[in-house]
Structures are given as C-alpha cells and as structure tokens.
Coordinates of C-alpha atoms in Angstrom, one line a residue:
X1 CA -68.1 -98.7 -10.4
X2 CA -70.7 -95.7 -12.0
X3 CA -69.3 -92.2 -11.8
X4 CA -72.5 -89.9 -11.0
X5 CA -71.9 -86.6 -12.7
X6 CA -73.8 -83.5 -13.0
X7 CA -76.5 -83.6 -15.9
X8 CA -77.6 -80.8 -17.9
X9 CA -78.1 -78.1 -15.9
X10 CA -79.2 -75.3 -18.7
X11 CA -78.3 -71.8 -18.9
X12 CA -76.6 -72.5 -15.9
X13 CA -72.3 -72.4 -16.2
X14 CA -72.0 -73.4 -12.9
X15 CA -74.6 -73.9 -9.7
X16 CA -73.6 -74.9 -6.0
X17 CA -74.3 -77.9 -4.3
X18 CA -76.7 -77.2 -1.1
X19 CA -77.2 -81.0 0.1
X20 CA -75.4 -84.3 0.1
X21 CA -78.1 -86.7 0.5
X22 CA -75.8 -89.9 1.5
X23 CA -72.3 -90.8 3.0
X24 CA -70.0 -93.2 2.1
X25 CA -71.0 -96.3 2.9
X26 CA -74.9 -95.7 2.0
X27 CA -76.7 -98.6 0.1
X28 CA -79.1 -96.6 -2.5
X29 CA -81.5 -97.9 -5.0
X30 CA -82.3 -96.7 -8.9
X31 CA -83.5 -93.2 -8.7
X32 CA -83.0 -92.3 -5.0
X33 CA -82.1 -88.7 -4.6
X34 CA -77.8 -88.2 -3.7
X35 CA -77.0 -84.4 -4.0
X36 CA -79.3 -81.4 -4.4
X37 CA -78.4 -79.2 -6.6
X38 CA -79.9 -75.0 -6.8
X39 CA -79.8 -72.6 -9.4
X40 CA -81.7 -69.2 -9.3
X41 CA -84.4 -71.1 -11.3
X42 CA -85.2 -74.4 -9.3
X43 CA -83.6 -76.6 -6.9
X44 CA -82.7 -80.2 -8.4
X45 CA -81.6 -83.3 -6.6
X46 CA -79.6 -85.9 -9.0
X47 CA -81.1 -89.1 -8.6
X48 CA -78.7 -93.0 -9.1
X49 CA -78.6 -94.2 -12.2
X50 CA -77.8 -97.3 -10.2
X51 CA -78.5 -99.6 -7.4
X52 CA -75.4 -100.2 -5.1
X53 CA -73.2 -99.0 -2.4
X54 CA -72.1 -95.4 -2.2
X55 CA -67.9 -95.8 -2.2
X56 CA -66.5 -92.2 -2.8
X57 CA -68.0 -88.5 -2.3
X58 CA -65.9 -86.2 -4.6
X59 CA -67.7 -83.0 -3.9
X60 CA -68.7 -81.1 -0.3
X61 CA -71.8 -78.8 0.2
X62 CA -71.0 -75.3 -1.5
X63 CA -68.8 -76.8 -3.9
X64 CA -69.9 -74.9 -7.7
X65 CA -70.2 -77.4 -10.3
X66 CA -71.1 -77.6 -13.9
X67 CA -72.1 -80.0 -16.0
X68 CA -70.5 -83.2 -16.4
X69 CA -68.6 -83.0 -13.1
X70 CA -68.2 -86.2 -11.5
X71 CA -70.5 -86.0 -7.9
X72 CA -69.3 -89.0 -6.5
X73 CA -69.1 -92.7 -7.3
X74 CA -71.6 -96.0 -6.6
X75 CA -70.6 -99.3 -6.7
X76 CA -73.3 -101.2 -8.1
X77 CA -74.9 -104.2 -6.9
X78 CA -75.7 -108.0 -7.7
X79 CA -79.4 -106.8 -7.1
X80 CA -82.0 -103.9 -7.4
X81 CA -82.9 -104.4 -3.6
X82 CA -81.5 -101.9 -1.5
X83 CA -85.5 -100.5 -0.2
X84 CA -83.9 -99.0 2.9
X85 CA -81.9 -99.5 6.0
X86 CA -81.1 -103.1 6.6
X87 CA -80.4 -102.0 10.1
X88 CA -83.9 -100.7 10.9
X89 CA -85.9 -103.5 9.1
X90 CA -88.0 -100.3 7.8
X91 CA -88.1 -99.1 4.1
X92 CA -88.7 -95.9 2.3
X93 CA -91.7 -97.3 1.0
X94 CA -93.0 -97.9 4.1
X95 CA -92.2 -94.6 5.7
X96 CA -94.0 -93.4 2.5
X97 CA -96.7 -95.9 3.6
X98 CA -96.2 -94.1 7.4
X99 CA -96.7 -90.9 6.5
X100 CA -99.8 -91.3 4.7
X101 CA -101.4 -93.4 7.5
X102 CA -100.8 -90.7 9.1
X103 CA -103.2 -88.6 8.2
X104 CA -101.9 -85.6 6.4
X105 CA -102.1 -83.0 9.0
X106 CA -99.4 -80.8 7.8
X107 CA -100.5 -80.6 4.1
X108 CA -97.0 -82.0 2.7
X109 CA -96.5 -81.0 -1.1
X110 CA -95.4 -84.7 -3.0
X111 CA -92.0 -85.4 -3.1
X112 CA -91.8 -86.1 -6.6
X113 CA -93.0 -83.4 -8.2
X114 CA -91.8 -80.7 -5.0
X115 CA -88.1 -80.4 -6.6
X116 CA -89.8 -78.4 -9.7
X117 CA -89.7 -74.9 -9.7
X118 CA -90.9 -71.8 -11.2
X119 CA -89.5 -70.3 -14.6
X120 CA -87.9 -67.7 -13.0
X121 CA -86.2 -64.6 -14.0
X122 CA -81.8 -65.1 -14.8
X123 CA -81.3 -62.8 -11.4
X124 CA -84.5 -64.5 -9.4
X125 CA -82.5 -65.0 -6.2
X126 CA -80.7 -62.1 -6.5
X127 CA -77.1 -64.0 -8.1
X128 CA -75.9 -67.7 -7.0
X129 CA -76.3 -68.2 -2.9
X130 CA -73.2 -67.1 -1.7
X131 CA -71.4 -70.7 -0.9
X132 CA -72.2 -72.0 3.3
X133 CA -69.7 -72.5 5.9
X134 CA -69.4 -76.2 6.3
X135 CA -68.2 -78.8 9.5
X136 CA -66.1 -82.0 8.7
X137 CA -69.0 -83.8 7.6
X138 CA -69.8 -81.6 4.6
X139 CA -73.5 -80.1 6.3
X140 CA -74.0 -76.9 6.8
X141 CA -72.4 -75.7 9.6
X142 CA -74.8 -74.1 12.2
X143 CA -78.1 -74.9 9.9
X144 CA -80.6 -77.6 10.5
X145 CA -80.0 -80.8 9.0
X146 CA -82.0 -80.6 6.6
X147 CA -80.9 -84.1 4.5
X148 CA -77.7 -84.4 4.6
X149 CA -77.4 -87.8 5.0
X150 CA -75.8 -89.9 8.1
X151 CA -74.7 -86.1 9.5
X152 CA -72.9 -85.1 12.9
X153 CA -75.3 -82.6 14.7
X154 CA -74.0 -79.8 16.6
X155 CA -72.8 -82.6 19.2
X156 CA -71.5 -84.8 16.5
X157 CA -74.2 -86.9 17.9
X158 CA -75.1 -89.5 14.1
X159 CA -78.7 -88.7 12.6
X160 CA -80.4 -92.1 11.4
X161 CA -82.8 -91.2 8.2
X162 CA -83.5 -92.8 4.3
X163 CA -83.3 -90.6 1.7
X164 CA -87.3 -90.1 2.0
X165 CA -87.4 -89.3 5.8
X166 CA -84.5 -86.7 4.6
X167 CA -86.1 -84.8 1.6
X168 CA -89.5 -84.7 4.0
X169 CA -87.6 -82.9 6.8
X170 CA -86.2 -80.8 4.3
X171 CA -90.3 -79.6 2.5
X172 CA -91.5 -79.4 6.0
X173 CA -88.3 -77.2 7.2
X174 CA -87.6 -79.5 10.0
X175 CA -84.2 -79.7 11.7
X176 CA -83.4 -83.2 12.1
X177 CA -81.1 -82.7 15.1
X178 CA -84.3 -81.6 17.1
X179 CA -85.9 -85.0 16.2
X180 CA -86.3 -88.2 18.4
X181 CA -86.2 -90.7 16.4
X182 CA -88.3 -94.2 17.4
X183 CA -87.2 -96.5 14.9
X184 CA -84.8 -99.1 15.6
X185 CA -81.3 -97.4 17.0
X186 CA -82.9 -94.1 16.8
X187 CA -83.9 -93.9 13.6
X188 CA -86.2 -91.0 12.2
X189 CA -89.3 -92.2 10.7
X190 CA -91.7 -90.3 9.1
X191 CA -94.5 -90.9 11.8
X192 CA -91.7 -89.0 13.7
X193 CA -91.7 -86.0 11.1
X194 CA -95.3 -85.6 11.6
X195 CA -95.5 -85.3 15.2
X196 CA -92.3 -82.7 14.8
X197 CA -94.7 -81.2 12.5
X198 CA -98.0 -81.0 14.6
X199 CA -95.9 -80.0 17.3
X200 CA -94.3 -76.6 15.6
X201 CA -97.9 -76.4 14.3
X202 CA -99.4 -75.8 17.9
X203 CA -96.2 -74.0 19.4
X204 CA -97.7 -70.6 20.6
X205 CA -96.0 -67.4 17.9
X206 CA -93.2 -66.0 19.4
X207 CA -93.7 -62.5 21.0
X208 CA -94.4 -59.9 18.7
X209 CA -94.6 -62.0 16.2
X210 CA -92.7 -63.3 13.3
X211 CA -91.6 -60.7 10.4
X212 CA -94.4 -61.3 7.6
X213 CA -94.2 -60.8 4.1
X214 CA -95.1 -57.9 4.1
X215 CA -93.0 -55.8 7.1
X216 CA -91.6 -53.3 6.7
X217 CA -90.6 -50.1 8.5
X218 CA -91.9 -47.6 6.0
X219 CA -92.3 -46.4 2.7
X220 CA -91.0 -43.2 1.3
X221 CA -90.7 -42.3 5.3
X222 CA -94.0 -43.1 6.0
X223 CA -94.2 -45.3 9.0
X224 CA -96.4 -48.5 8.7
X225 CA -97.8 -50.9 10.9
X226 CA -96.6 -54.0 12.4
X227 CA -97.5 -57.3 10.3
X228 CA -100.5 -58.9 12.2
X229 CA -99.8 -61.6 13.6
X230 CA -103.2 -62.6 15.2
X231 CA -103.9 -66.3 17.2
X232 CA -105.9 -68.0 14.7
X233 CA -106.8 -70.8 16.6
X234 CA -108.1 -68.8 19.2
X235 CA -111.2 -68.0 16.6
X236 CA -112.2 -71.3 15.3
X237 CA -110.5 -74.6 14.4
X238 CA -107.1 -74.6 12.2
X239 CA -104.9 -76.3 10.2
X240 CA -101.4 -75.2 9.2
X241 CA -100.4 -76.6 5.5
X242 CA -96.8 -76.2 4.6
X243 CA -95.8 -73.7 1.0
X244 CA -94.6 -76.3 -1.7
X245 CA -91.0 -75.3 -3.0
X246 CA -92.6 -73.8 -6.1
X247 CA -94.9 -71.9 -4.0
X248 CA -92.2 -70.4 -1.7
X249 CA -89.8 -69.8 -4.8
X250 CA -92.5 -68.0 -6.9
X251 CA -93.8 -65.9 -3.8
X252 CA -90.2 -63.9 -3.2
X253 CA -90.1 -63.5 -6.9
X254 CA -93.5 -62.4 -7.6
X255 CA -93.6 -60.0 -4.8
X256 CA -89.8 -58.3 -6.1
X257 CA -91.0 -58.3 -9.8
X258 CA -94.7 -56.6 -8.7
X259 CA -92.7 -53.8 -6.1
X260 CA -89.5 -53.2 -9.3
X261 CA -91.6 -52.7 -12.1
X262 CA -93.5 -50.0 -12.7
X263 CA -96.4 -52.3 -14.1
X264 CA -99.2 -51.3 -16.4
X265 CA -101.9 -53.3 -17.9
X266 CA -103.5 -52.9 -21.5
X267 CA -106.9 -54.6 -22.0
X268 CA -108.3 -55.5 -25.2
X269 CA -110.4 -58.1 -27.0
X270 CA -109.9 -59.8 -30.2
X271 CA -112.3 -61.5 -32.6
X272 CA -111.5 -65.2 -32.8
X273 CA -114.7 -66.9 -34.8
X274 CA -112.7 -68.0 -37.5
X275 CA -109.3 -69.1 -35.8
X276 CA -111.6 -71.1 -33.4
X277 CA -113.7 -72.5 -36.9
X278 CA -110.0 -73.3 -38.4
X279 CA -108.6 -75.3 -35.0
X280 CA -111.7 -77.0 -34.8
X281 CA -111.2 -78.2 -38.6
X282 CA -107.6 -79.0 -37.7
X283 CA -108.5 -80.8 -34.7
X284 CA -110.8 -83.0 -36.8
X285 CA -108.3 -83.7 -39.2
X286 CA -105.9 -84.9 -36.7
X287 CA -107.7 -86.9 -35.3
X288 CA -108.4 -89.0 -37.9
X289 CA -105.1 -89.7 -38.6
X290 CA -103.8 -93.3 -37.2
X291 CA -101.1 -92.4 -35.3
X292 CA -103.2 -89.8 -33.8
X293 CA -102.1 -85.9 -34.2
X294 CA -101.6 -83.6 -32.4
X295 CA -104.0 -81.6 -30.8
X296 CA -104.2 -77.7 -31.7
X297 CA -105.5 -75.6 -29.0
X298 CA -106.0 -71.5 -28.6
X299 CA -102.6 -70.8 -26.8
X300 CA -100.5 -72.5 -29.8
X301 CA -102.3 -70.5 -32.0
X302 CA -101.8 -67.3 -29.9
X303 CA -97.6 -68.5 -29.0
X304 CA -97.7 -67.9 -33.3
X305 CA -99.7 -64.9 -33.2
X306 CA -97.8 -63.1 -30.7
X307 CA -94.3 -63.9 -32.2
X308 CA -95.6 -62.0 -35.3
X309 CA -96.3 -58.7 -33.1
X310 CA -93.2 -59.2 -31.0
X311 CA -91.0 -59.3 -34.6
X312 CA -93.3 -55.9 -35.5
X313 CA -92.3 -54.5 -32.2
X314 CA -89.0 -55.3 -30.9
X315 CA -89.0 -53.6 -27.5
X316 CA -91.5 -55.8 -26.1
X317 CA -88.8 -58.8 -26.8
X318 CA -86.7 -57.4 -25.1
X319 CA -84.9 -56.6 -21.5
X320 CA -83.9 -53.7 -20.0
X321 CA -79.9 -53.7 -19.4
X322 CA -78.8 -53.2 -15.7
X323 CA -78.5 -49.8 -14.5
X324 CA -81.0 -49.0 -17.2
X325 CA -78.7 -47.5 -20.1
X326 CA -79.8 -49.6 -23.0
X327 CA -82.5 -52.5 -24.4
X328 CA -80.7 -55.7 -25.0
X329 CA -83.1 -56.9 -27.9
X330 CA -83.4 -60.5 -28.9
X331 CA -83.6 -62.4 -32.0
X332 CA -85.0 -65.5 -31.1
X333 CA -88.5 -65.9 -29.8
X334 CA -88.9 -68.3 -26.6
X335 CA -92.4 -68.2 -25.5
X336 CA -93.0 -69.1 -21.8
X337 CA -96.5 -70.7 -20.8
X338 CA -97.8 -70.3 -17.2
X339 CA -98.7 -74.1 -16.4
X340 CA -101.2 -74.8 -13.2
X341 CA -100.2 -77.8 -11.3
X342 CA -100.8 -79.4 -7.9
X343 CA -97.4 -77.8 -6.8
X344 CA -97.9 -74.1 -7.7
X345 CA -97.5 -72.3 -11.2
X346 CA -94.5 -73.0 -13.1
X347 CA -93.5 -71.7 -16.3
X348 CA -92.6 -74.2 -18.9
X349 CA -91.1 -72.3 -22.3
X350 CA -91.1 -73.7 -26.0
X351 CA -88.0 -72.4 -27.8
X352 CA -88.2 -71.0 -31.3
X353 CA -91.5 -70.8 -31.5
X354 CA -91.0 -68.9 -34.8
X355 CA -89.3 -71.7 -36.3
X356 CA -91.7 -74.4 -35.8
X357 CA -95.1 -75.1 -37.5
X358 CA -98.5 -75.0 -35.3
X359 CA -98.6 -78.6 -34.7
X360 CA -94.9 -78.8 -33.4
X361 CA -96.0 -76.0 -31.2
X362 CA -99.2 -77.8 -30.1
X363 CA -97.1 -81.0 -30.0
X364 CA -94.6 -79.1 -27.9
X365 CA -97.1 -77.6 -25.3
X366 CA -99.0 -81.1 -24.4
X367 CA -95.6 -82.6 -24.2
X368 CA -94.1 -79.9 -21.8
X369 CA -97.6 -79.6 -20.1
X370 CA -97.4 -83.3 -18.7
X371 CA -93.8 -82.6 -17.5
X372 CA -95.0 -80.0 -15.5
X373 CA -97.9 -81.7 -13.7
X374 CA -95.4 -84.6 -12.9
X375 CA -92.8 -82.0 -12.0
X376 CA -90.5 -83.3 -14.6
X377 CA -89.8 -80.0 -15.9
X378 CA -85.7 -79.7 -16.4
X379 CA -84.4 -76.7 -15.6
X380 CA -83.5 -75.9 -19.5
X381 CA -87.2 -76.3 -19.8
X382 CA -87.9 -73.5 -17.9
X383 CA -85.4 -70.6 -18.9
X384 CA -84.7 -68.6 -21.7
X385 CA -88.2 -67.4 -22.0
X386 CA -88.6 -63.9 -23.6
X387 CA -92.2 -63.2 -23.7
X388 CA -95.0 -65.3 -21.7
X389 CA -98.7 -66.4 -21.7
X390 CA -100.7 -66.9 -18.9
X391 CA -104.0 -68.1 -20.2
X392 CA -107.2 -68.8 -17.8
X393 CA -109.4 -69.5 -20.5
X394 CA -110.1 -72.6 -19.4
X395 CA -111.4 -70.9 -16.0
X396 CA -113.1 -68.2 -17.0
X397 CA -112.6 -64.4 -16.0
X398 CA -112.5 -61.4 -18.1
X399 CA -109.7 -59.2 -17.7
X400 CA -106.6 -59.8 -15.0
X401 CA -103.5 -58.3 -14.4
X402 CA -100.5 -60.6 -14.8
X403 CA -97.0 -59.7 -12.8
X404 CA -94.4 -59.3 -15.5
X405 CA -91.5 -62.1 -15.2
X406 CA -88.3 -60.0 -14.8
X407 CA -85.9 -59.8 -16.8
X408 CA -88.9 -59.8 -19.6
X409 CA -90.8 -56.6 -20.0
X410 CA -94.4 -58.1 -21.1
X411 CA -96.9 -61.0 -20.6
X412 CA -99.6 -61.8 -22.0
X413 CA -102.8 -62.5 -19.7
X414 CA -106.5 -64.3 -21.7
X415 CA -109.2 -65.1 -20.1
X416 CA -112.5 -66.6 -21.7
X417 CA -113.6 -66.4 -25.2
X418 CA -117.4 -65.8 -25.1
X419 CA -120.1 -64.7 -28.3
X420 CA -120.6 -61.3 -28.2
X421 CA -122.7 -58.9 -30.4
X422 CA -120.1 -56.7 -32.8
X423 CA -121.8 -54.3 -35.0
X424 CA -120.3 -54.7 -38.8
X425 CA -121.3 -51.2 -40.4
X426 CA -124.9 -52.1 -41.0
X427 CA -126.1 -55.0 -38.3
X428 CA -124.9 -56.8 -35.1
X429 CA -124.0 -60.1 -35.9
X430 CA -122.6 -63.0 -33.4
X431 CA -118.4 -63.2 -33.1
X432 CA -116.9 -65.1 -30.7
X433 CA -114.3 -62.4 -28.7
X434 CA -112.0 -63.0 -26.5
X435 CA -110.6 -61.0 -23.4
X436 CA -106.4 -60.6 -23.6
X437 CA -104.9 -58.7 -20.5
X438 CA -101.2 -57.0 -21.8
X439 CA -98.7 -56.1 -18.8
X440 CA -95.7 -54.0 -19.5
X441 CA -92.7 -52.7 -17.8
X442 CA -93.6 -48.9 -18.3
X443 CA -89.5 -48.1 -18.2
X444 CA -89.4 -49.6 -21.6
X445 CA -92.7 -49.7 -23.0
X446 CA -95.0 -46.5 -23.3
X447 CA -98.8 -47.0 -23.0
X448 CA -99.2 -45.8 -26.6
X449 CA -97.0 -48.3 -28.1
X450 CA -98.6 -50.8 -25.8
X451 CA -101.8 -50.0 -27.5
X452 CA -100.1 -50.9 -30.8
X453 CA -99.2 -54.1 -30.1
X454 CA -102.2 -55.3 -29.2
X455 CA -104.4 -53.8 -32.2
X456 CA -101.3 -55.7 -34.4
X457 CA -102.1 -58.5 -32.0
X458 CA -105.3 -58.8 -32.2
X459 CA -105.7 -58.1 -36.1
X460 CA -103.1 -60.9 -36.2
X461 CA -105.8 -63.3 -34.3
X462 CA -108.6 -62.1 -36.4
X463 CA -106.6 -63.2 -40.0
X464 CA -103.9 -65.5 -38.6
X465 CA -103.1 -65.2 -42.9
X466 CA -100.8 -62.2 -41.3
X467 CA -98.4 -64.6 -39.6
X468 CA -96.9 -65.2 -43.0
X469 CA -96.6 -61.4 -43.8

C-alpha cells in the first residue's frame, strides 16, 4: 500500500485542493494525474508514483493542505498495465490517439505541459480561492464536472471518463454532465469532447453579449461603451482555439498589474563589444572541454550585471508594503526570466544569482529553460523572484514596454544588439549596442533615479570588471 502525499509545494504553507481526479475503486497507472492542486502561482495535479488500485481518499475538494499531507492511498499492482477502463475496452492512449484523429478543431493546449503556469506575483489571484461548497461525492457542488472522477451529476446520474478524457474537459471548460457519452456504458471519449467542443464553438453569442475583458461601466464617471461583441463568422470563415491555462492565468494578472501600477518605462542602450568578444571566448573554451560546458549567453551575463545595480540601488529590489507605508527591501537577489513556450510565457527564476559564478548561472538558465518548454517548471521554480528579464533579443525589436510583475517594482526589457556608429572624442568607430527597456513602479521609483540605474547598468555591461567592485 503507497501513501500519496503532497510534494513540495514552494512558498506555499498551505494550498486547496480543487479536483479529485479518481474514486475509490479506480485502477491508475505510473504518472496518471489523482488530485489537482492551485496556488495563486499555478495549478498542479499530483501524479501516482505507482500502478495499482485506488483504496482510500483521505482528502475532499476544498480541503487546505501542505506539504507532506497524505492525499490518499493506492494499492499497487502485480503489473504496470492499468491503460484504461477494462470496462470500456478503450485506453487513454487511445482517446489521446481519438482526439488527434480528430482533427484539432478547437486548438487544445497539450496536456502535459498545460498544468504549468506563469510566475506570478505572491497576491496574483487576489489571496487563496475561498474553499467550494461540495455534494457527498467530494465535486463541486453546482459547478461543471470538470474531472472529478466517477462523479454524481446534479441527478446523481455516474459520469464514465479516464483521467485523460477528464483533464481535457477541464482545458476545454466543458461540463461533463452535458456530455453524451458513446463509449461502451456511456462512457465519454474524447471524439465526444470534440463534438461538445465544435458545438459551443458554433452556438450563436448570447444576447448582448458576453462581458469582455475589457467592460466596464466607466472610468472616473465617464461612461463607456459596451464590449463588442460582433458575429465573426458572419464576415469570413472561423475558428475558435481555446486560451492555455498559462495564457488565461497570465491575462488576469497582466491586465491588474498594467491598470495598479503607475508604469513608466526608461529606455537606454549599452555598449556590449567586449562582453560579447569575452562570451564568445568563454563559449569556445567550453566547448572544448569533454564533458562539455556550459554555454554562456547575454541574459547570464546581464542576470550578473543587473544584481550589481540592484545592490547600488536597493529600491528597485524591493516591494512596496500594503497600504503603501514602507519598502520591504530584500537581501537576496532572485532573478526571474521570461521564458517563451508553446503554452504561453512563464517566468522561470534562478535563486541567488549573486552567489553563483556565470557558468552556474548559464548552467542554471538552460537547465530551467527546458523545464519550461516541457512544462516541468515546479512551482518553487517560479516564485520568489525579485527583479525580472524579459529578453527578445533573439527576435529582434528595439525598445518595448514590459508590464512590471507585482509585487516587484522593475523589469528589465532587451531587445537586439546591433553595430552602431559611437563617436569616441575624435572618430566614429563600430560598437555593438544594445537596446534595454527599464519599467518601474513610479510609487517607488522616481524617473531620475530610474535614469541612474541604468547608466550604473549599462557602465556595468560595458566593464563587467565592475561586478567585482
């Protein structure tokens, strides 16, 4: 018998549990998703360690846990094949299989990689969801099922789904009660989630349309105008693709942190010919080495930079206290890096950047890099972060403005390096320059010390010597 207890769960003390993905009596496999887990950072789901039966469910959905508290127990089997319902003669894989056959028409965001989240801010969602009102089989009472496993409906009437047809309801935000299910005893398949799907797609908007993002009744006691809520398909073909998680995380977040802070942005540009000469050197050294180094790229070397002119100016590693009475100012240096992946942007963060060497930087941001793309990101991998870098130099651009990540009050923002004429006192000569975009909360930070920080930042960058000043 393996106890299944909540793993690390980062800054977190305790987080609720939204979803029980099985009931007692559910045959689960290594790895297959049991209870979903959300913090005001990501949602999680804890996967098996083992294959087995499920004999005992020791927690109910909005139950707060912490780490180490047992979730519920597994038997474990004599085998590794438990693939699906025996009773349906269908597996997961092959509603995975299913669902791609069938075409992708409702752009579903991969499973695996759907459960990570932005970096967001310690009061993102506004403190820890407030815990549901449940029925006697542990879902949320009145709400869609949206996974919960073999779940009474509002008729009590059973709901036949794996694991996989579960966590695809919940992506697409599709109430399994409303589903007819064509496997064998009813069971939901995904080729059933799709035509669910298709069919909200084409449902005619409501009258007056849904509230949008952006409604609102008005501002400062202007009045403002309805959201549109126009008939696209009345113009010209269509097709509805479904927000990730990330995506739908980030967009509430980004839109509070843009419409809270007072934002202001500081462009500059900073003369990089001989940091780009130097990792270019290091780059050859390393990779002549047997065991192969690491590889040093521009955003270790600025993660370094910047933790020198963060140390020379405190306030911009720091947060504003609630209620805006005093600076809470930090003394470590966690450096957040916005990460593009298929998902949406998340925001991986190295901690202590001033305590490691380049190469454990650069060794630190491939490492953290690849957990993002694969959505592997934990969620102690995405908090604590005290100061970001969104780089698009690999894009291109010349100036942007990034949205400052609350609680912080600055982020960095670099776009392409390019050669640029400088005149040196007597002749223009060639220097490679490169574009860096500041943000600021302008409660905190004034524009003039703003400007200070990035001539100290970009002087840094020009003699990275002055790190070890």
């Amino acid at each position: 018998m393996t106890t299944v207890e909540v793993p690390d769960i980062g800054d977190f003390d305790e987080v609720p549990v939204i979803e029980i993905l099985v009931e007692v009596g559910d045959t689960v496999s290594v790895e297959d998703p049991l209870v979903t887990l959300e913090s005001e950072k990501a949602s999680m789901d804890v996967p098996s360690p083992v294959a087995g039966v499920v004999k005992e469910l020791l927690v109910k959905v909005g139950d707060s846990v912490k780490e180490g508290v047992p979730l519920l127990t597994v038997e474990e089997s004599a085998d590794d094949d438990s693939g699906g319902d025996a009773e349906s003669g269908n597996s997961d894989a092959e509603d995975e299989a299913a669902e791609t056959d069938a075409g992708g028409a409702v752009g579903t965001p991969p499973a695996a990689s759907a459960r990570s989240s932005l970096a967001l801010p310690d009061d993102a969602l506004g403190g820890m969801p407030t815990a549901p009102t449940t029925n006697g089989t542990g879902a949320k009472a009145g709400a869609p099922d949206g996974g919960g496993g073999l779940l009474g409906g509002s008729d009590d009437a059973p709901i036949y789904a794996s694991p996989m047809v579960r966590r695809r309801a919940r992506e697409l935000g599709i109430d399994l009660t409303t589903v007819a299910g064509t496997g064998r005893g009813g069971r939901i398949q995904a080729v059933d989630l799709r035509a669910a799907a298709d069919a909200a797609a084409k449902a005619p908007a409501p009258a007056g349309g849904a509230a949008g993002a952006g409604d609102a009744t008005s501002i400062l006691g202007f009045a403002l105008a309805k959201w549109p809520t126009p008939d696209f398909a009345k113009q010209g073909p269509v097709e509805r693709v479904e927000l990730s998680k990330i995506r739908k995380l980030s967009a509430t977040n980004l839109h509070r942190n843009w419409v809270a802070i007072p934002h202001v942005t500081h462009d500059d540009e900073a003369d990089i010919t001989e940091l780009e000469a130097f990792r270019k050197q290091v780059n050859a050294e390393q990779a002549k080495l047997k065991e192969g180094g690491a590889k040093l790229t521009m955003v270790a070397l600025l993660m370094k930079a910047c933790v020198a002119s963060l140390k020379a100016f405190p306030d911009m590693n720091s947060s504003l206290e609630p209620g805006g009475e005093a600076l809470i100012h930090k003394r470590y240096y966690h450096l957040g890096f916005a990460a593009d992946t298929p998902n949406g942007l998340v925001v991986p963060v190295i901690r202590d950047v001033d305590q490691k060497g380049i190469l454990d930087v650069a060794r630190d941001l491939t490492e953290l890099s690849g957990k993002a793309r694969a959505g592997k990101l934990s969620p102690k991998e995405m908090s604590g972060s005290t100061f970001t870098i969104s780089s698009l130099g690999g894009i291109g651009g010349t100036s942007f403005t990034p949205i400052v990540n609350a609680p912080e009050v600055g982020i960095l923002g670099v776009t392409r390096s390019a050669m640029k004429p400088v005149w040196d006192g007597s002749a223009f000569v060639p220097r490679l320059m490169v574009p860096l975009s500041l943000s600021y909360d302008h409660r905190v930070i004034d524009g003039a010390a703003a400007a200070r920080f990035m001539v100290h930042l970009c002087q840094t960058l020009t003699d990275l010597r002055r790190v070890l000043l």
